[in-house]
PDB file of C-alpha atoms in Angstrom:
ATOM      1  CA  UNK A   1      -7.935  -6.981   2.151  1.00 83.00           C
ATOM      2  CA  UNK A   2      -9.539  -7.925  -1.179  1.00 81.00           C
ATOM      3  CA  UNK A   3      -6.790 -10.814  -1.384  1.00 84.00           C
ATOM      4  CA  UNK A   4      -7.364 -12.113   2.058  1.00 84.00           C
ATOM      5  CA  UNK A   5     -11.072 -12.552   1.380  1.00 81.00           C
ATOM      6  CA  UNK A   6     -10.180 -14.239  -2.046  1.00 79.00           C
ATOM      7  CA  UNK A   7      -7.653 -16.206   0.041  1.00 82.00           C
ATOM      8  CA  UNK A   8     -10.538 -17.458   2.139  1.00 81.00           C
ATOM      9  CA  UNK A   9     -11.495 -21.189   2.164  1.00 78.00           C
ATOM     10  CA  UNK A  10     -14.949 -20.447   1.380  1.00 79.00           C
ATOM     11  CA  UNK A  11     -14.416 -18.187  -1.421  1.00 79.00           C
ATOM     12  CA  UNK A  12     -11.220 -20.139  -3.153  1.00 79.00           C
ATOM     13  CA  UNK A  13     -10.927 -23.393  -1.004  1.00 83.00           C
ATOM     14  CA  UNK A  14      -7.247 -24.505  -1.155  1.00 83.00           C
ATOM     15  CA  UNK A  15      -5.443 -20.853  -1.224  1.00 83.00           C
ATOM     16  CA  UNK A  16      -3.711 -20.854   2.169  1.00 84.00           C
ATOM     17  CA  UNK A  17      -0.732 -19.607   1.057  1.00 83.00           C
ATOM     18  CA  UNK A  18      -2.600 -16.458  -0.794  1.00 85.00           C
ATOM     19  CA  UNK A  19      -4.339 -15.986   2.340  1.00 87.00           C
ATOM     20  CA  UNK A  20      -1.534 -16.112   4.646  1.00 90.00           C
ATOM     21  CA  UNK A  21       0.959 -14.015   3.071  1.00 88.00           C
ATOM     22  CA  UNK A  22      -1.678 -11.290   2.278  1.00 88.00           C
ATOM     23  CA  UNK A  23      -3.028 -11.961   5.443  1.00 91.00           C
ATOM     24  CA  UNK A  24       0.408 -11.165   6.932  1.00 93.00           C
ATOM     25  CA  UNK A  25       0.983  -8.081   4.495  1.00 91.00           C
ATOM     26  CA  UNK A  26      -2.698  -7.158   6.046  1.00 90.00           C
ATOM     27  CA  UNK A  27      -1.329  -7.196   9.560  1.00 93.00           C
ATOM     28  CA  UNK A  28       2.046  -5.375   9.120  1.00 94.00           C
ATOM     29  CA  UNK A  29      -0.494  -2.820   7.172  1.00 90.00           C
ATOM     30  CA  UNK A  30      -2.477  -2.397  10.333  1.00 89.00           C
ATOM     31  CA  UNK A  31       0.573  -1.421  12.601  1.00 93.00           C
ATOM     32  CA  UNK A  32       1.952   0.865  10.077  1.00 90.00           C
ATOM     33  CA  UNK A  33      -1.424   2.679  10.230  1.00 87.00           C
ATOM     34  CA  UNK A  34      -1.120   2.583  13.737  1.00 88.00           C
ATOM     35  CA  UNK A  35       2.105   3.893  14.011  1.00 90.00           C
ATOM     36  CA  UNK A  36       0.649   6.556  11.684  1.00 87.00           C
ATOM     37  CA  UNK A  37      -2.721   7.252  14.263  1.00 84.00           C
ATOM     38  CA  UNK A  38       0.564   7.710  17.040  1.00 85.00           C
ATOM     39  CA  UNK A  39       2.179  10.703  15.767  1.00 86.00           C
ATOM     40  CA  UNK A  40      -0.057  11.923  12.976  1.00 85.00           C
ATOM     41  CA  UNK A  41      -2.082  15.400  13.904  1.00 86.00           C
ATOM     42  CA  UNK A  42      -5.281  15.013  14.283  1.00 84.00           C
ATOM     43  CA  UNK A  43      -6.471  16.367  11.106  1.00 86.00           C
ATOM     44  CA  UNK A  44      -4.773  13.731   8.901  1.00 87.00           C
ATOM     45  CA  UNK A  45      -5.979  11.122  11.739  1.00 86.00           C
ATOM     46  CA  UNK A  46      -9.714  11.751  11.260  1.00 86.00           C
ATOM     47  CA  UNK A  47      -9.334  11.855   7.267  1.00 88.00           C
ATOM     48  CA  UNK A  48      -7.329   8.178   7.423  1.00 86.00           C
ATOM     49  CA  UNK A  49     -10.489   7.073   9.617  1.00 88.00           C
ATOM     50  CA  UNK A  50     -12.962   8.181   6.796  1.00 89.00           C
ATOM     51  CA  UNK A  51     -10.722   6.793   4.144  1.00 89.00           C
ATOM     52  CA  UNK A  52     -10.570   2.815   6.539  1.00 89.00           C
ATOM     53  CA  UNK A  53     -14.124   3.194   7.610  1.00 91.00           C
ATOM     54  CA  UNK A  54     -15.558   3.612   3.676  1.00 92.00           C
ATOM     55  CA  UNK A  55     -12.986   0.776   3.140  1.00 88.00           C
ATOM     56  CA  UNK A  56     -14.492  -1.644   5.458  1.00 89.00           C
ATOM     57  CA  UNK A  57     -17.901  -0.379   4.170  1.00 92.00           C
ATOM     58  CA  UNK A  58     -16.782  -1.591   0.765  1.00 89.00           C
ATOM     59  CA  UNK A  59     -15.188  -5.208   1.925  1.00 86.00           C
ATOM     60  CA  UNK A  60     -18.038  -5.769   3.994  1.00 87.00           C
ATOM     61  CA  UNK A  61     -20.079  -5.638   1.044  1.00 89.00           C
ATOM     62  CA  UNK A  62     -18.159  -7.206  -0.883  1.00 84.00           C
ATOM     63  CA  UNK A  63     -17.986 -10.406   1.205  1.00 84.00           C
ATOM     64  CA  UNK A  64     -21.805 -10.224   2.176  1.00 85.00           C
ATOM     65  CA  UNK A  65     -22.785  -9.637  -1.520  1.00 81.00           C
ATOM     66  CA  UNK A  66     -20.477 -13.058  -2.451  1.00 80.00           C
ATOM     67  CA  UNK A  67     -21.862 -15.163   0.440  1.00 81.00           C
ATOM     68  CA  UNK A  68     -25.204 -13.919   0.135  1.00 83.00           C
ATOM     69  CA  UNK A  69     -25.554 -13.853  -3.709  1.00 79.00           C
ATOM     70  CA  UNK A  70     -23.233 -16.488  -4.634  1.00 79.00           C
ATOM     71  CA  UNK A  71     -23.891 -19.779  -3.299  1.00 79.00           C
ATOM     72  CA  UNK A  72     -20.755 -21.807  -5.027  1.00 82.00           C
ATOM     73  CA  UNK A  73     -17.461 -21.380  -4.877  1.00 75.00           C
ATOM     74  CA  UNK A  74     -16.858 -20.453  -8.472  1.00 81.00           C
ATOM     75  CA  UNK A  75     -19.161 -17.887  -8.451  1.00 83.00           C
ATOM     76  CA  UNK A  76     -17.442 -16.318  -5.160  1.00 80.00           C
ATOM     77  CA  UNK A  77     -14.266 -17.392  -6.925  1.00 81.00           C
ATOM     78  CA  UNK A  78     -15.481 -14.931  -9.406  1.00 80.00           C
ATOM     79  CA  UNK A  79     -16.783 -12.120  -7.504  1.00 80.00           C
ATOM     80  CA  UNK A  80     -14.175 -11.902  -5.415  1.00 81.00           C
ATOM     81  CA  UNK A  81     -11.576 -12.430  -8.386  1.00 85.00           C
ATOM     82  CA  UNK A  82     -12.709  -9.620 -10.924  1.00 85.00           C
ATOM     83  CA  UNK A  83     -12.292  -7.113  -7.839  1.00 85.00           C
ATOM     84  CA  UNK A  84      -8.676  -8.555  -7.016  1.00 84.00           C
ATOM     85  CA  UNK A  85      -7.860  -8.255 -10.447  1.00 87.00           C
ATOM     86  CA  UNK A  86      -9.082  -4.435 -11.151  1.00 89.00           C
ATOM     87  CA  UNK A  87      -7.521  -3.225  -7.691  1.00 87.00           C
ATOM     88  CA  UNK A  88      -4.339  -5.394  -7.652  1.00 86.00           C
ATOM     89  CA  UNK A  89      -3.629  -3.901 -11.508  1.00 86.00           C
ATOM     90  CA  UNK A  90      -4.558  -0.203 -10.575  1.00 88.00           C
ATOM     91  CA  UNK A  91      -1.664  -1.091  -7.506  1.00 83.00           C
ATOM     92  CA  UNK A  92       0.794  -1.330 -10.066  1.00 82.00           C
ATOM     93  CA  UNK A  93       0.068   0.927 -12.645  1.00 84.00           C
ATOM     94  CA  UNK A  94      -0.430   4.020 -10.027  1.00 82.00           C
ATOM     95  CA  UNK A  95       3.576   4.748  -9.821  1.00 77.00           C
ATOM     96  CA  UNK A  96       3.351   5.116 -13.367  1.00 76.00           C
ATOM     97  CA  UNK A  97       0.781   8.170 -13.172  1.00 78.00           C
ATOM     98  CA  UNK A  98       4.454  10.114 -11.282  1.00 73.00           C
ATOM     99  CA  UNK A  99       6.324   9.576 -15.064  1.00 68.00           C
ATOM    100  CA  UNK A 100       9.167  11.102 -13.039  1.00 70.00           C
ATOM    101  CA  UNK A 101      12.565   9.706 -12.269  1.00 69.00           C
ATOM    102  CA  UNK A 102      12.797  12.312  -9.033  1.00 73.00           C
ATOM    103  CA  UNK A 103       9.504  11.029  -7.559  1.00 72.00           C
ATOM    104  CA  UNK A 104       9.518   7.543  -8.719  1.00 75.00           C
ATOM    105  CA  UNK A 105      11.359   5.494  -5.820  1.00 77.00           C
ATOM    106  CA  UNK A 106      14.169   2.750  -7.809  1.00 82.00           C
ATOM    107  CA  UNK A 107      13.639   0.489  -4.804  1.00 84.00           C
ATOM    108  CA  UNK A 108       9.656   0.581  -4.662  1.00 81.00           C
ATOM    109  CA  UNK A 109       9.604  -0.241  -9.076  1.00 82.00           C
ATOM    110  CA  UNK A 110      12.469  -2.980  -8.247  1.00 90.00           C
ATOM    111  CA  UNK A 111      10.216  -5.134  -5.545  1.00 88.00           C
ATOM    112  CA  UNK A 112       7.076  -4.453  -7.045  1.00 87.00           C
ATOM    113  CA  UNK A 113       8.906  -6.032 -10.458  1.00 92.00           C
ATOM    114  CA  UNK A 114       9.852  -9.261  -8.037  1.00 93.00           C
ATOM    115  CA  UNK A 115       6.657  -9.052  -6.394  1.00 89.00           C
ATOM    116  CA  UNK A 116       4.910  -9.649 -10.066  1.00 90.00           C
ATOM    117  CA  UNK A 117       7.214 -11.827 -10.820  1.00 92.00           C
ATOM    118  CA  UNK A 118       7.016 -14.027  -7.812  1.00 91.00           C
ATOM    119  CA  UNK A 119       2.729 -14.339  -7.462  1.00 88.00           C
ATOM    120  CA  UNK A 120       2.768 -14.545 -11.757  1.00 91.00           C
ATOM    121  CA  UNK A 121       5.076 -17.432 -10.906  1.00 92.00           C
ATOM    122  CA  UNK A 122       2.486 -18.593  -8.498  1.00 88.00           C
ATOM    123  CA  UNK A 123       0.028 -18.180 -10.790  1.00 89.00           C
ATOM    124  CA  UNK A 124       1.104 -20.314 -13.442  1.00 90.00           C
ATOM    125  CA  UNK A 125       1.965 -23.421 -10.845  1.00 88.00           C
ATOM    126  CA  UNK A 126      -1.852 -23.417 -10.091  1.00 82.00           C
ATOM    127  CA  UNK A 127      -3.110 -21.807 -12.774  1.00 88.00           C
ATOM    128  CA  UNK A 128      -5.229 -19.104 -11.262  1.00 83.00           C
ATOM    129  CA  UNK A 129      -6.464 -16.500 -13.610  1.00 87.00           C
ATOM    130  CA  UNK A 130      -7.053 -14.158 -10.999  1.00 85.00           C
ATOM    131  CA  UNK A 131      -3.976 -13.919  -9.731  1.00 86.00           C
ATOM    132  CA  UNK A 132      -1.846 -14.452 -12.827  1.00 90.00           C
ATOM    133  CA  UNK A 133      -3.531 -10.911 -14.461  1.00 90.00           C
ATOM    134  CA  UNK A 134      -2.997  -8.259 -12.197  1.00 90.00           C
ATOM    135  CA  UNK A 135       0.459  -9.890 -11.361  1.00 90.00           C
ATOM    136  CA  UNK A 136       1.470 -10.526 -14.939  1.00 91.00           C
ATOM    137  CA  UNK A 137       0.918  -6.697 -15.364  1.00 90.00           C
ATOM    138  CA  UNK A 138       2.024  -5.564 -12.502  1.00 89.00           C
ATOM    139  CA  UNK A 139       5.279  -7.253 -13.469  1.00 92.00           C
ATOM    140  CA  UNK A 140       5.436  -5.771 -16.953  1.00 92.00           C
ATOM    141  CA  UNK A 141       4.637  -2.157 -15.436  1.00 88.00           C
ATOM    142  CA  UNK A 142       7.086  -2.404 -12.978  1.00 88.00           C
ATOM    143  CA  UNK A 143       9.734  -3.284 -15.878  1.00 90.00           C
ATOM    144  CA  UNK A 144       8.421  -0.223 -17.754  1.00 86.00           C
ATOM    145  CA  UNK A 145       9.600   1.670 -14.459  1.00 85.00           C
ATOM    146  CA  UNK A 146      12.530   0.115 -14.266  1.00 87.00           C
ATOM    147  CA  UNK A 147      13.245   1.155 -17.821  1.00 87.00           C
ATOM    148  CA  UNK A 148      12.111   4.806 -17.289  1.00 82.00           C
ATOM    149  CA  UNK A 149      14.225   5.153 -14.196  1.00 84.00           C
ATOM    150  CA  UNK A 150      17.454   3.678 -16.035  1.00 84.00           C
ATOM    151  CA  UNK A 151      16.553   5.779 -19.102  1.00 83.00           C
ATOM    152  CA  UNK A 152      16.446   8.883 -17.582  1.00 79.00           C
ATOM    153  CA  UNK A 153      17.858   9.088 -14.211  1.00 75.00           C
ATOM    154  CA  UNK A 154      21.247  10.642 -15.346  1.00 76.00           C
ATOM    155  CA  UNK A 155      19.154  13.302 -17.047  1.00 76.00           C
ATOM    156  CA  UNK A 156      16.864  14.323 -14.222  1.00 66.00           C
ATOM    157  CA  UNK A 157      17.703  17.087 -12.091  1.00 64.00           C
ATOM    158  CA  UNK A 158      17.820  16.407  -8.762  1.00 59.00           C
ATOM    159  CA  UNK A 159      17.658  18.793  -5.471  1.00 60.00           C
ATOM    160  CA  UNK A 160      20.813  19.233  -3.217  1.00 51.00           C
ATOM    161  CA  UNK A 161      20.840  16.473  -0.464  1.00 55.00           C
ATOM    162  CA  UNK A 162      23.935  17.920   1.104  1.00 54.00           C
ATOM    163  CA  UNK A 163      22.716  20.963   2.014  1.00 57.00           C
ATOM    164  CA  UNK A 164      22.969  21.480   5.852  1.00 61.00           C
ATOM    165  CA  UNK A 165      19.418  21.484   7.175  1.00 61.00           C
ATOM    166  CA  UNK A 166      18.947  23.301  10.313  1.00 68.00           C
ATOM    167  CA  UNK A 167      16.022  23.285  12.922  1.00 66.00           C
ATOM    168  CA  UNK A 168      14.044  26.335  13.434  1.00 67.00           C
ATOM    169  CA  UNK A 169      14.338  28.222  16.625  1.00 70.00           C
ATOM    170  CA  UNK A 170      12.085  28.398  18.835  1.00 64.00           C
ATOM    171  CA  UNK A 171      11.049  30.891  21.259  1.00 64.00           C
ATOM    172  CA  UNK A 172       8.871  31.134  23.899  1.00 62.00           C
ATOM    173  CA  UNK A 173       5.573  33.305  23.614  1.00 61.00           C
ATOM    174  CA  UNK A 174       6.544  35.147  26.760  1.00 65.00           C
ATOM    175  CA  UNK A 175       9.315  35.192  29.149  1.00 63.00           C
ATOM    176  CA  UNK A 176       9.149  33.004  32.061  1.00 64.00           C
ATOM    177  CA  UNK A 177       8.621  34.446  35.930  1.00 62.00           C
ATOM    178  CA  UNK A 178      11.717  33.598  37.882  1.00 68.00           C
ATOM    179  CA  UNK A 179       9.961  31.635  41.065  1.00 65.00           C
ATOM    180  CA  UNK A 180      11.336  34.247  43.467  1.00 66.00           C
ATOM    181  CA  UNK A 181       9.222  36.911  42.334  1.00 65.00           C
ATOM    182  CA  UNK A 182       6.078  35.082  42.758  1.00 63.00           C
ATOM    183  CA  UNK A 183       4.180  35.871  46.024  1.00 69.00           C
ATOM    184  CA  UNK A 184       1.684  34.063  47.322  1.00 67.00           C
ATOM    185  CA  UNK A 185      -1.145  35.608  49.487  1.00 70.00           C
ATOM    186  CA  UNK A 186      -2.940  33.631  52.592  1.00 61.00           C
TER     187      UNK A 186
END
């Protein structure tokens, strides 16, 4: 969300393509948390809705703090930027916090390499600072995954996938009537 505001013409003029591939990353977020709000229990529902609503609380301020406060584009450039920067490098580094080969998904460390690679790539065509940090990282992170999972992948134990996994049974609470032994009374 942080990207799409940065992405914005009237925080960064001339970023459509940040905006519109975050901006498409944003939407494809939105229907996997719907998809999540369809068959999650209601429990985990009402705790996602906290989580999105202090979330909105926090970009809403964000972008009424840098409109209101900041009255050029650099200095929204800036606002906007540092927070991009903290949050897109705490992205990446957060698989590292696992350190373990059976948690730590190969394909998840390989694109988030390529996805550093590709926006530091970005970066350096236009020269954006606030991009080019948290990607540049992210990048080298990623590689330290990458080098973690080839390092010690053959070493890990890992659990039996072949086992057969069976559903439980389930029974009913109480036996069901037959209809022919229900009367009904005028």
């Amino acid at each position: 969300m942080l990207w799409v505001m940065y992405g914005r013409p009237f925080v960064h003029p001339n970023s459509v393509l940040v905006l519109t591939i975050n901006g498409i990353g944003f939407f494809i977020e939105a229907l996997y948390l719907l998809t999540f709000f369809i068959y999650s229990p209601r429990r985990l529902r009402l705790k996602i809705v906290g989580i999105l609503a202090a979330d909105l609380v926090f970009a809403g301020a964000v972008m009424g703090g840098a409109l209101s406060g900041a009255h050029t584009h650099h200095k929204r450039t800036q606002i906007v930027g540092i927070l991009c920067v903290i949050f897109g490098t705490a992205m990446y580094a957060f698989p590292l916090s696992i350190m373990s080969v059976k948690y730590m998904p190969f394909f998840l460390s390989l694109v988030s390499f390529l996805n550093g690679l590709c926006w530091t790539a970005y970066s350096l065509l236009r020269f954006d600072l606030h991009i080019l940090i948290p990607n540049g990282l992210g990048a080298l992170l990623a590689a330290v995954q990458l080098i973690l999972y080839f390092i010690y992948y053959r070493t890990t134990s890992k659990d039996d996938t072949n086992q057969n996994l069976e559903l439980p049974e389930v029974t009913p609470a109480s036996t069901p009537v037959p209809l022919s032994a229900v009367t009904v009374e005028n």
